[in-house]
Coordinates of N, CA and C and ligand atoms in Angstrom, one line a residue:
M8 N -47.8 -5.3 -178.9 CA -47.4 -6.2 -180.0 C -48.6 -6.5 -180.9
K9 N -49.7 -6.7 -180.4 CA -50.9 -7.0 -181.2 C -51.2 -5.8 -182.1
R10 N -51.1 -4.6 -181.6 CA -51.3 -3.4 -182.4 C -50.4 -3.4 -183.6
L11 N -49.1 -3.7 -183.4 CA -48.1 -3.6 -184.4 C -48.4 -4.6 -185.5
S12 N -48.8 -5.9 -185.2 CA -49.0 -6.9 -186.2 C -50.2 -6.5 -187.0
A13 N -51.2 -5.8 -186.4 CA -52.4 -5.3 -187.2 C -51.9 -4.3 -188.3
L14 N -51.0 -3.4 -187.8 CA -50.5 -2.4 -188.8 C -49.8 -3.0 -189.9
L15 N -49.0 -4.0 -189.6 CA -48.2 -4.7 -190.7 C -49.1 -5.4 -191.7
L16 N -50.3 -5.8 -191.2 CA -51.2 -6.5 -192.1 C -51.9 -5.6 -193.1
A17 N -52.0 -4.3 -192.7 CA -52.8 -3.4 -193.4 C -52.4 -3.2 -194.9
P18 N -51.1 -3.1 -195.2 CA -50.8 -2.9 -196.6 C -51.2 -4.0 -197.5
A19 N -51.2 -5.3 -197.0 CA -51.7 -6.4 -197.8 C -53.2 -6.3 -198.1
L20 N -53.9 -5.9 -197.1 CA -55.4 -5.7 -197.3 C -55.7 -4.6 -198.3
I21 N -54.9 -3.6 -198.3 CA -55.2 -2.4 -199.2 C -54.9 -2.9 -200.6
A22 N -53.8 -3.7 -200.8 CA -53.4 -4.2 -202.1 C -54.5 -5.1 -202.7
A23 N -55.1 -5.9 -201.8 CA -56.2 -6.8 -202.3 C -57.4 -6.0 -202.7
C24 N -57.7 -5.0 -202.0 CA -58.9 -4.2 -202.3 C -58.8 -3.5 -203.6
S25 N -57.6 -2.9 -203.8 CA -57.5 -2.1 -205.0 C -57.5 -3.0 -206.3
Q26 N -57.1 -4.2 -206.1 CA -57.1 -5.1 -207.2 C -58.6 -5.4 -207.7
S27 N -59.5 -5.6 -206.7 CA -60.8 -6.0 -207.1 C -61.6 -4.7 -207.6
A28 N -61.1 -3.5 -207.1 CA -61.8 -2.3 -207.5 C -61.5 -2.0 -209.0
E29 N -60.4 -2.4 -209.5 CA -60.0 -2.2 -210.9 C -61.0 -2.9 -211.8
T30 N -61.5 -4.1 -211.4 CA -62.2 -4.9 -212.4 C -63.7 -4.4 -212.3
D31 N -64.2 -4.0 -211.2 CA -65.5 -3.5 -211.1 C -66.6 -4.3 -211.7
G32 N -67.0 -5.4 -211.1 CA -68.0 -6.3 -211.6 C -67.5 -7.8 -211.6
P33 N -68.4 -8.7 -212.1 CA -68.1 -10.1 -212.1 C -66.9 -10.4 -213.0
V34 N -66.0 -11.2 -212.5 CA -64.8 -11.7 -213.3 C -65.0 -13.2 -213.7
L35 N -64.9 -13.5 -215.0 CA -65.1 -14.8 -215.4 C -63.7 -15.5 -215.7
S36 N -63.7 -16.8 -215.4 CA -62.6 -17.6 -215.8 C -63.0 -19.0 -216.2
Y37 N -62.2 -19.7 -216.9 CA -62.6 -21.0 -217.4 C -61.5 -22.0 -217.2
E38 N -61.9 -23.3 -217.3 CA -60.9 -24.4 -217.3 C -61.5 -25.5 -218.1
D39 N -60.6 -26.4 -218.6 CA -61.0 -27.7 -219.2 C -62.1 -27.5 -220.3
A40 N -61.8 -26.6 -221.2 CA -62.7 -26.4 -222.4 C -62.4 -27.5 -223.5
F41 N -63.4 -28.2 -224.0 CA -63.1 -29.2 -225.0 C -64.3 -29.3 -226.0
V42 N -63.9 -29.8 -227.1 CA -65.0 -30.2 -228.1 C -64.6 -31.6 -228.6
M43 N -65.5 -32.5 -228.7 CA -65.2 -33.8 -229.2 C -65.1 -33.7 -230.7
A44 N -64.1 -34.4 -231.2 CA -64.0 -34.6 -232.6 C -65.2 -35.3 -233.1
P45 N -65.9 -34.8 -234.2 CA -67.1 -35.5 -234.6 C -66.8 -36.9 -235.2
I46 N -67.8 -37.7 -235.0 CA -67.8 -39.1 -235.6 C -67.8 -38.8 -237.1
A47 N -67.0 -39.7 -237.8 CA -66.8 -39.5 -239.3 C -68.1 -39.3 -240.0
G48 N -68.2 -38.3 -240.8 CA -69.4 -38.1 -241.6 C -70.5 -37.3 -241.0
R49 N -70.3 -37.0 -239.7 CA -71.4 -36.3 -239.0 C -70.9 -34.8 -238.8
D50 N -71.9 -33.9 -238.8 CA -71.5 -32.5 -238.7 C -72.1 -31.9 -237.3
V51 N -72.2 -32.8 -236.4 CA -72.7 -32.5 -235.0 C -71.8 -33.0 -234.0
T52 N -71.5 -32.3 -233.0 CA -70.7 -32.8 -231.9 C -71.0 -32.1 -230.6
M53 N -70.4 -32.5 -229.5 CA -70.7 -31.9 -228.2 C -69.4 -31.5 -227.6
G54 N -69.5 -30.6 -226.6 CA -68.3 -30.1 -225.9 C -68.6 -29.7 -224.5
G55 N -67.6 -29.2 -223.8 CA -67.9 -28.8 -222.4 C -66.8 -27.8 -221.9
I56 N -67.1 -27.3 -220.8 CA -66.2 -26.3 -220.1 C -66.6 -26.1 -218.7
E57 N -65.7 -25.6 -217.8 CA -66.0 -25.2 -216.5 C -65.8 -23.7 -216.4
I58 N -66.9 -23.0 -216.2 CA -66.8 -21.5 -216.1 C -67.1 -21.0 -214.7
S59 N -66.2 -20.2 -214.1 CA -66.4 -19.8 -212.8 C -66.5 -18.2 -212.8
V60 N -67.2 -17.7 -211.8 CA -67.4 -16.2 -211.7 C -67.1 -15.8 -210.3
E61 N -66.5 -14.7 -210.2 CA -66.2 -14.0 -208.9 C -66.6 -12.6 -209.0
G62 N -67.3 -12.1 -208.0 CA -67.7 -10.7 -207.9 C -69.0 -10.3 -208.3
G63 N -69.9 -11.3 -208.5 CA -71.3 -11.1 -208.9 C -71.9 -12.3 -209.7
N64 N -73.2 -12.3 -209.7 CA -74.0 -13.3 -210.4 C -73.9 -13.0 -211.8
V65 N -73.9 -14.0 -212.7 CA -74.1 -13.8 -214.2 C -75.0 -14.9 -214.7
T66 N -75.5 -14.6 -215.9 CA -76.3 -15.6 -216.7 C -75.6 -15.8 -218.0
L67 N -75.3 -17.0 -218.3 CA -74.7 -17.5 -219.5 C -75.9 -17.5 -220.5
T68 N -75.8 -16.6 -221.5 CA -76.9 -16.4 -222.5 C -76.7 -17.1 -223.8
G69 N -75.5 -17.5 -224.1 CA -75.2 -18.1 -225.4 C -73.7 -18.3 -225.7
A70 N -73.5 -19.0 -226.8 CA -72.1 -19.2 -227.3 C -72.1 -19.3 -228.8
I71 N -71.0 -18.8 -229.3 CA -70.8 -19.0 -230.8 C -69.3 -19.5 -231.0
S72 N -69.1 -20.1 -232.1 CA -67.8 -20.6 -232.5 C -67.6 -20.6 -234.0
D73 N -66.4 -20.3 -234.4 CA -66.1 -20.3 -235.8 C -66.1 -21.8 -236.4
I74 N -66.2 -22.8 -235.5 CA -66.2 -24.2 -236.0 C -67.6 -24.7 -236.3
A75 N -68.6 -23.9 -235.9 CA -70.0 -24.4 -236.0 C -71.0 -23.3 -236.5
G76 N -72.0 -23.7 -237.3 CA -73.1 -22.7 -237.7 C -73.8 -22.3 -236.5
T77 N -74.1 -23.2 -235.5 CA -74.9 -23.0 -234.3 C -74.3 -23.7 -233.1
V78 N -74.3 -23.0 -232.0 CA -73.9 -23.6 -230.7 C -75.1 -23.5 -229.8
E79 N -75.5 -24.7 -229.3 CA -76.7 -24.7 -228.3 C -76.2 -25.2 -226.9
M80 N -76.9 -24.7 -225.9 CA -76.6 -25.2 -224.6 C -77.7 -26.2 -224.2
H81 N -77.3 -27.4 -223.8 CA -78.3 -28.5 -223.6 C -78.3 -28.9 -222.1
T82 N -79.4 -29.4 -221.7 CA -79.5 -30.0 -220.3 C -79.9 -31.5 -220.5
M83 N -79.7 -32.3 -219.6 CA -80.1 -33.7 -219.7 C -81.3 -33.9 -218.7
E84 N -82.3 -34.7 -219.2 CA -83.4 -34.9 -218.2 C -84.0 -36.3 -218.5
M85 N -84.6 -37.0 -217.5 CA -85.2 -38.2 -217.6 C -86.5 -38.0 -218.3
N86 N -86.8 -38.9 -219.4 CA -88.0 -38.8 -220.1 C -88.5 -40.3 -220.4
D87 N -89.5 -40.7 -219.9 CA -90.0 -42.1 -220.1 C -88.8 -43.1 -219.8
G88 N -88.1 -42.8 -218.8 CA -87.1 -43.8 -218.3 C -85.7 -43.7 -219.0
S89 N -85.6 -42.7 -220.0 CA -84.3 -42.6 -220.6 C -83.9 -41.2 -220.6
M90 N -82.6 -41.0 -220.5 CA -82.0 -39.6 -220.5 C -82.1 -39.0 -221.8
Q91 N -82.7 -37.8 -221.9 CA -82.7 -37.1 -223.2 C -82.2 -35.7 -223.0
M92 N -81.7 -35.1 -224.1 CA -81.2 -33.8 -224.0 C -82.2 -32.8 -224.5
R93 N -82.1 -31.6 -224.0 CA -83.1 -30.5 -224.3 C -82.3 -29.2 -224.4
P94 N -82.5 -28.4 -225.4 CA -81.9 -27.1 -225.5 C -82.4 -26.2 -224.3
V95 N -81.6 -25.3 -223.8 CA -82.0 -24.4 -222.8 C -81.5 -23.0 -223.2
E96 N -82.2 -21.9 -222.8 CA -81.9 -20.6 -223.2 C -80.7 -20.0 -222.5
S97 N -80.5 -20.5 -221.2 CA -79.5 -19.9 -220.4 C -79.1 -20.7 -219.2
F98 N -78.0 -20.5 -218.6 CA -77.6 -21.1 -217.3 C -77.2 -20.0 -216.3
E99 N -77.7 -20.0 -215.1 CA -77.3 -19.0 -214.1 C -76.0 -19.5 -213.5
I100 N -75.1 -18.6 -213.2 CA -73.9 -18.9 -212.4 C -73.9 -17.9 -211.2
A101 N -74.0 -18.4 -210.0 CA -73.9 -17.5 -208.8 C -72.5 -17.1 -208.5
D102 N -72.4 -15.9 -207.9 CA -71.1 -15.4 -207.5 C -70.3 -16.5 -206.7
G103 N -69.1 -16.8 -207.1 CA -68.2 -17.8 -206.5 C -68.5 -19.3 -206.9
E104 N -69.5 -19.4 -207.8 CA -69.8 -20.8 -208.3 C -69.2 -21.1 -209.6
T105 N -69.2 -22.4 -210.0 CA -68.7 -22.9 -211.2 C -69.8 -23.6 -211.9
L106 N -70.0 -23.3 -213.2 CA -70.9 -24.0 -214.1 C -70.1 -25.1 -214.8
T107 N -70.4 -26.4 -214.7 CA -69.7 -27.4 -215.4 C -70.6 -27.9 -216.5
L108 N -70.0 -27.8 -217.8 CA -70.7 -28.4 -218.9 C -69.8 -29.6 -219.3
E109 N -70.5 -30.8 -219.4 CA -69.7 -32.0 -219.6 C -70.5 -33.1 -220.2
R110 N -69.9 -34.2 -220.6 CA -70.6 -35.3 -221.1 C -71.5 -35.9 -220.0
G111 N -72.7 -36.2 -220.3 CA -73.6 -36.9 -219.4 C -74.4 -35.9 -218.5
G112 N -74.1 -34.6 -218.7 CA -74.8 -33.6 -217.9 C -75.1 -32.4 -218.8
N113 N -75.2 -31.2 -218.2 CA -75.3 -30.0 -219.0 C -74.1 -30.0 -220.0
H114 N -74.4 -29.6 -221.2 CA -73.3 -29.6 -222.2 C -73.5 -28.6 -223.3
L115 N -72.6 -28.5 -224.2 CA -72.6 -27.7 -225.3 C -72.8 -28.6 -226.6
M116 N -73.6 -28.1 -227.5 CA -73.8 -28.9 -228.8 C -73.4 -28.0 -229.9
F117 N -72.7 -28.5 -230.8 CA -72.2 -27.8 -232.1 C -72.8 -28.4 -233.3
F118 N -73.6 -27.6 -234.0 CA -74.3 -28.0 -235.2 C -73.7 -27.3 -236.4
S119 N -73.9 -28.0 -237.6 CA -73.4 -27.5 -238.8 C -71.9 -27.2 -238.7
L120 N -71.1 -28.1 -238.4 CA -69.7 -27.9 -238.2 C -69.1 -27.5 -239.6
V121 N -68.4 -26.4 -239.6 CA -68.0 -25.9 -240.9 C -66.6 -26.4 -241.3
E122 N -65.9 -27.1 -240.4 CA -64.6 -27.6 -240.7 C -64.5 -29.1 -240.3
D123 N -63.5 -29.7 -240.9 CA -63.3 -31.1 -240.5 C -62.4 -31.0 -239.3
L124 N -63.0 -31.2 -238.2 CA -62.3 -31.0 -236.9 C -61.5 -32.3 -236.6
S125 N -60.3 -32.2 -236.2 CA -59.6 -33.4 -235.8 C -58.9 -33.2 -234.4
A126 N -58.7 -34.3 -233.7 CA -58.2 -34.2 -232.3 C -56.8 -33.5 -232.3
G127 N -56.7 -32.7 -231.3 CA -55.5 -31.9 -231.1 C -55.5 -30.5 -231.6
E128 N -56.6 -30.2 -232.4 CA -56.8 -28.8 -232.8 C -57.4 -28.0 -231.7
V129 N -57.4 -26.7 -231.9 CA -58.0 -25.8 -230.9 C -59.2 -25.1 -231.6
A130 N -60.3 -25.1 -230.9 CA -61.5 -24.4 -231.3 C -61.8 -23.2 -230.4
N131 N -62.0 -22.1 -231.1 CA -62.4 -20.9 -230.3 C -63.9 -20.8 -230.0
I132 N -64.2 -20.6 -228.8 CA -65.6 -20.5 -228.4 C -65.8 -19.2 -227.7
S133 N -66.8 -18.4 -228.1 CA -67.0 -17.1 -227.4 C -68.4 -17.2 -226.7
F134 N -68.3 -17.0 -225.3 CA -69.5 -17.1 -224.5 C -70.0 -15.7 -224.1
S135 N -71.3 -15.6 -224.2 CA -71.9 -14.3 -223.7 C -72.6 -14.4 -222.4
F136 N -72.5 -13.4 -221.7 CA -73.2 -13.4 -220.3 C -73.8 -12.1 -220.1
E137 N -74.9 -12.1 -219.2 CA -75.5 -10.9 -218.7 C -75.3 -10.8 -217.2
T138 N -74.9 -9.6 -216.8 CA -74.7 -9.4 -215.3 C -76.1 -8.9 -214.8
E139 N -76.1 -8.8 -213.4 CA -77.4 -8.4 -212.8 C -77.8 -7.0 -213.2
T140 N -76.8 -6.1 -213.6 CA -77.1 -4.8 -213.9 C -77.3 -4.6 -215.4
G141 N -77.4 -5.8 -216.1 CA -77.8 -5.7 -217.5 C -76.6 -5.5 -218.5
E142 N -75.4 -5.6 -217.9 CA -74.3 -5.5 -218.8 C -74.0 -6.8 -219.5
T143 N -73.4 -6.7 -220.7 CA -73.0 -8.0 -221.4 C -71.4 -8.2 -221.2
L144 N -71.1 -9.4 -220.8 CA -69.7 -9.9 -220.7 C -69.4 -10.9 -221.7
T145 N -68.2 -11.0 -222.2 CA -67.8 -12.0 -223.1 C -66.6 -12.8 -222.6
L146 N -66.6 -14.1 -222.8 CA -65.5 -15.0 -222.4 C -65.0 -15.7 -223.6
E147 N -63.8 -15.5 -224.0 CA -63.2 -16.1 -225.2 C -62.5 -17.3 -224.7
A148 N -62.9 -18.5 -225.1 CA -62.3 -19.7 -224.6 C -61.6 -20.5 -225.7
E149 N -60.4 -21.1 -225.4 CA -59.8 -22.0 -226.4 C -60.1 -23.5 -226.0
A150 N -60.8 -24.2 -226.8 CA -61.2 -25.5 -226.5 C -60.3 -26.5 -227.2
E151 N -59.9 -27.6 -226.5 CA -59.1 -28.6 -227.1 C -60.0 -29.6 -227.8
V152 N -59.7 -29.9 -229.1 CA -60.5 -30.9 -229.8 C -60.0 -32.3 -229.4
R153 N -60.9 -33.1 -228.8 CA -60.6 -34.4 -228.3 C -61.1 -35.5 -229.2
A154 N -60.3 -36.6 -229.3 CA -60.7 -37.8 -230.0 C -61.8 -38.5 -229.3
Q155 N -62.8 -39.1 -230.1 CA -63.8 -39.9 -229.4 C -63.2 -41.0 -228.6
G156 N -63.8 -41.2 -227.4 CA -63.2 -42.2 -226.5 C -62.2 -41.7 -225.5
E157 N -61.8 -40.4 -225.6 CA -60.9 -39.9 -224.7 C -61.6 -39.3 -223.4
Ligands
LIG16 CU1 -77.0 -32.1 -226.6

């Protein structure tokens, strides 16, 4: 009976293997992408996202968006007793891990906003990654524009 159940399991395993073989390399996914609606009169705002990777390590090397002239990646650090933000070139995401960009932590900054963004709209953000083999990957995210205070 033990042998029989092992045989019955085999087709499920084969199906799982062929699925991952198709993609061949790291697979990216995201959740909870958002951009804060800018404070009236300002052309700068922040945003966040949770990016996960399966199947390999990647480096997030940059982001662009049609809502902003420039998108930067920022980290927060203590400086003379106060939290200050600082631009960074990249973020590493290890296989199976999730990078969280959020308020109060690592986050995205949007400069030279080209449109009057308001809550409820959708902003497209395109993220670029490099794999360990030097390949470039892109993740297209749709970010919800959130009202200040949400
Ligand atoms: Cu910042």
